mmCIF file of C-alpha atoms in Angstrom:
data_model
loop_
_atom_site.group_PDB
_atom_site.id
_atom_site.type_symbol
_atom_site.label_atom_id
_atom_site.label_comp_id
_atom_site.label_asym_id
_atom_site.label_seq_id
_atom_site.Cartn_x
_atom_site.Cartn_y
_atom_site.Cartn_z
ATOM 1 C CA UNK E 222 68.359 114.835 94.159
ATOM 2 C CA UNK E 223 70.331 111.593 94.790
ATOM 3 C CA UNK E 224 71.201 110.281 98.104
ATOM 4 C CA UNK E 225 74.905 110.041 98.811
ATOM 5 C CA UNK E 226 75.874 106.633 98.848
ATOM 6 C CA UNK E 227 76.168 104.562 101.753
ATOM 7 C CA UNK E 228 79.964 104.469 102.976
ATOM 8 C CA UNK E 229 81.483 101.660 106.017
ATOM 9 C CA UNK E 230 81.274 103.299 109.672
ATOM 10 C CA UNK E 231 84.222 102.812 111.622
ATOM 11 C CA UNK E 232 84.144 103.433 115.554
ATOM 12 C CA UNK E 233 87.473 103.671 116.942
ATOM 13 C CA UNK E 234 88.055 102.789 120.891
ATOM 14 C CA UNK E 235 91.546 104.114 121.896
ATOM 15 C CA UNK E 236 92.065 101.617 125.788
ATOM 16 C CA UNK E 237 95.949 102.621 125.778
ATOM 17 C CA UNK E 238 98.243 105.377 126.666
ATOM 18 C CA UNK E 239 100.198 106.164 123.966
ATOM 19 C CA UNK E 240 99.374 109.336 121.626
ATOM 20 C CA UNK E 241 97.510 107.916 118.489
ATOM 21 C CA UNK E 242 95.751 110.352 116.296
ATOM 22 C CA UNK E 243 92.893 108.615 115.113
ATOM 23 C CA UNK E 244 91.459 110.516 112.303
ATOM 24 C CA UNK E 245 93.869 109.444 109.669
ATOM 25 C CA UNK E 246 93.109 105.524 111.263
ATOM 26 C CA UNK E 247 89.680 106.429 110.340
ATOM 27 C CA UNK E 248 89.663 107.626 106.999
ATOM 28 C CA UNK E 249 92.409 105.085 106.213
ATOM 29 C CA UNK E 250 90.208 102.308 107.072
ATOM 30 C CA UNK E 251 86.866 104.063 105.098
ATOM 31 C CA UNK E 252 89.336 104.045 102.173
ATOM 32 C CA UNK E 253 90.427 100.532 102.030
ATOM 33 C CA UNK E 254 86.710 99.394 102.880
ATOM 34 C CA UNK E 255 85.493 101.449 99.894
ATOM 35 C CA UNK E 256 88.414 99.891 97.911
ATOM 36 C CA UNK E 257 87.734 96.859 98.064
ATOM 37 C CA UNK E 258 84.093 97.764 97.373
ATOM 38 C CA UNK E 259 82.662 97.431 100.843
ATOM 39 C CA UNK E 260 80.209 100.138 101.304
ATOM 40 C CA UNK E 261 77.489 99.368 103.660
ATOM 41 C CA UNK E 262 79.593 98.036 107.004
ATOM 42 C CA UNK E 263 80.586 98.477 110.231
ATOM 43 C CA UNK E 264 83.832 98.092 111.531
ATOM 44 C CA UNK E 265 85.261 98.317 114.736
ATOM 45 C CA UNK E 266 88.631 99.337 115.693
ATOM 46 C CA UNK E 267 90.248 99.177 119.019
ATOM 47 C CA UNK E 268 93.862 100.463 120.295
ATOM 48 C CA UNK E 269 94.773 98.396 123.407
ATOM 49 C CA UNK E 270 97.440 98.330 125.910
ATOM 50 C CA UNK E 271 100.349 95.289 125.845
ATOM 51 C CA UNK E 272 98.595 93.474 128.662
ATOM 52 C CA UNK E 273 94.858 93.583 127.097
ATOM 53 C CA UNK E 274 96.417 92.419 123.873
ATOM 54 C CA UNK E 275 98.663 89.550 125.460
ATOM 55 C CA UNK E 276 95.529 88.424 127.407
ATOM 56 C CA UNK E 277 93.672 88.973 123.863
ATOM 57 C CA UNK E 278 96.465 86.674 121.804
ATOM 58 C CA UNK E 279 96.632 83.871 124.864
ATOM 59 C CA UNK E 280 92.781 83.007 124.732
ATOM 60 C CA UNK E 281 92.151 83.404 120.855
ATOM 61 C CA UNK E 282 95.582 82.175 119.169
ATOM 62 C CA UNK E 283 96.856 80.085 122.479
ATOM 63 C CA UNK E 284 100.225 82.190 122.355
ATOM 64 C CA UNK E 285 101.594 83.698 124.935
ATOM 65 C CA UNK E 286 102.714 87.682 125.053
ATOM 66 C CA UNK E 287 101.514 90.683 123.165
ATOM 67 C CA UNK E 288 100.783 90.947 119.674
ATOM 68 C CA UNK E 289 100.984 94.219 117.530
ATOM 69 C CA UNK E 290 97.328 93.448 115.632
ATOM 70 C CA UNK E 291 94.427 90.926 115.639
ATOM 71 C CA UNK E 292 91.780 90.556 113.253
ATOM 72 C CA UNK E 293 87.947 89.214 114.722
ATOM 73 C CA UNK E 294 85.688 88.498 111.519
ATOM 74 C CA UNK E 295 82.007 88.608 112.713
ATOM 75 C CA UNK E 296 80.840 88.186 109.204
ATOM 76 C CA UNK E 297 77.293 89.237 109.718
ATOM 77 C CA UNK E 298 75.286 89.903 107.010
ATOM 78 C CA UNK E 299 72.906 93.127 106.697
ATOM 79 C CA UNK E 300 70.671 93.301 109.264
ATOM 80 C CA UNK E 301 66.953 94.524 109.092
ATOM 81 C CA UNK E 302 67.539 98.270 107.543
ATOM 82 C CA UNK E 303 71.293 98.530 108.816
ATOM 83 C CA UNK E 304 74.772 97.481 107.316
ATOM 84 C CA UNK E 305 76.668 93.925 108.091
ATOM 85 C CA UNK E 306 79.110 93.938 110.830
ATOM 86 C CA UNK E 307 82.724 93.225 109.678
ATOM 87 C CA UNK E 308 84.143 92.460 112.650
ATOM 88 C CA UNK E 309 86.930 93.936 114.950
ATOM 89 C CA UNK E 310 90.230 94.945 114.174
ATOM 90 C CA UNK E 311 92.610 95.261 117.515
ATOM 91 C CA UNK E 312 96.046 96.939 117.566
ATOM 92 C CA UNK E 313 98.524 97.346 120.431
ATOM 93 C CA UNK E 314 100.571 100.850 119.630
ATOM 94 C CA UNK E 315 103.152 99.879 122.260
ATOM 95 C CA UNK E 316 104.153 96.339 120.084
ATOM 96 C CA UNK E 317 103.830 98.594 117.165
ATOM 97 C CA UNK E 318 106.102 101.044 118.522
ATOM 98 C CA UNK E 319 109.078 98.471 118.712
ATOM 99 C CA UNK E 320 108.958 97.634 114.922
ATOM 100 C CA UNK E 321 108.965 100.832 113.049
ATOM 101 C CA UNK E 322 110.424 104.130 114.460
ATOM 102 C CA UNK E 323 107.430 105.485 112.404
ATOM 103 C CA UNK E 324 104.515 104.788 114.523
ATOM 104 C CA UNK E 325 101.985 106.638 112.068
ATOM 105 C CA UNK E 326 103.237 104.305 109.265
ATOM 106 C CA UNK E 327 103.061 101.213 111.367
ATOM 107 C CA UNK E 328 99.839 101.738 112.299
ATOM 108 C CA UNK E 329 98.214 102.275 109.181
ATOM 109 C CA UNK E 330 99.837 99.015 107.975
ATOM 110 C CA UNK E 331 98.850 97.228 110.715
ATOM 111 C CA UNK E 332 94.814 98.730 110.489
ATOM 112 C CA UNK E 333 94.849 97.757 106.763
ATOM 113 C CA UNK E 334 95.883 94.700 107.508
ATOM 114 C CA UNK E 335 93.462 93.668 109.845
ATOM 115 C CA UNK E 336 90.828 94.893 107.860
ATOM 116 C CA UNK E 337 92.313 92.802 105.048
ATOM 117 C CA UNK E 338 91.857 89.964 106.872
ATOM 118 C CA UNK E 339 88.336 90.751 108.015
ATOM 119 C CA UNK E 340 87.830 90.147 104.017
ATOM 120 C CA UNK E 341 89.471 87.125 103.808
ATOM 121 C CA UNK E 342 92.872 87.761 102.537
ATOM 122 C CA UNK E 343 95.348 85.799 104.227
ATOM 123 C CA UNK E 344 99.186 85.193 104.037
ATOM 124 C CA UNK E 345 99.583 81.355 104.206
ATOM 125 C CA UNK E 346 100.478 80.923 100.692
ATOM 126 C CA UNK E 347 103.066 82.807 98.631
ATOM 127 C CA UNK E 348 99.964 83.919 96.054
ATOM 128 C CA UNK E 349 98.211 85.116 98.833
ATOM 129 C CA UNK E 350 100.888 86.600 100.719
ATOM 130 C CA UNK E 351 101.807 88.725 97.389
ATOM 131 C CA UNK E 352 98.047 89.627 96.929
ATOM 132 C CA UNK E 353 97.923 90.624 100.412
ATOM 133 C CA UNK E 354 101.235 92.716 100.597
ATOM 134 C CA UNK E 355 100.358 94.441 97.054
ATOM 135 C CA UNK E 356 97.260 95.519 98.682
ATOM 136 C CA UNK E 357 98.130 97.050 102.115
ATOM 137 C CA UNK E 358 100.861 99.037 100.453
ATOM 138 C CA UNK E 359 98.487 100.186 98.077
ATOM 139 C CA UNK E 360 95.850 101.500 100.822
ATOM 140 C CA UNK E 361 98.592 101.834 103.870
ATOM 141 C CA UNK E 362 101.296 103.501 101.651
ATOM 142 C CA UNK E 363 103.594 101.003 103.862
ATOM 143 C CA UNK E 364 105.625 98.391 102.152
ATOM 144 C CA UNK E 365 105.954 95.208 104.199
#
């Protein structure tokens, strides 16, 4: 009998007040991992309040005020017996709140994206921008 194959772990801290369900967050983000053929990971995923996200976006990005999502690549490879660590992907409901009226949707945009960027997309270019979009509405279901 085979072994199932290894799938990405994803641990979900929820620091804020606002109602999230995070199941869907979680099998959302084991989809896009396995998508984009990332198998044997971890990935962390935290929900913070406006303040720990403002504090959060002054001392990595230098910019003042809340964010709605910020991606931390670890990049660690595969440790002895145990998967790499992606990194940390940290969303702030409330900011998400003010830019969709559908919260769900928002926040599966903004998870994929993270996690895109945890794999090196990025958005500076118009190729990679288009890349990156065409991707997170594939996973999120969201278009941009």
């Amino acid at each position: 009998m085979d072994a199932d194959p290894p799938k990405p772990t994803v641990d979900l801290s929820d620091r804020q007040e606002m109602t999230v369900d995070p199941q869907p967050l979680l099998a959302l983000a084991e989809r896009a991992l396995a998508g984009e053929g990332i198998t044997d990971a971890e990935l962390s995923v935290s929900l913070v309040t406006a303040e720990e996200m403002a504090e959060l976006h002054e001392r990595y990005m230098g910019e003042a005020g809340p964010t709605d999502v910020l991606s931390f690549p670890l990049g660690e490879e595969e440790g002895e017996g145990g998967p790499r660590m992606l990194g940390d992907v940290v969303i702030c409901p409330e900011v998400a709140a003010t830019q969709n009226a559908d919260l769900d949707a928002e926040l599966r945009l903004l998870l994929v994206h993270g996690i895109l960027h945890l794999l090196g997309y990025d958005h500076d270019t118009e190729e990679g921008r288009t890349r990156m979009w065409e991707r997170q509405e594939e996973y999120s279901g969201v278009r941009a």
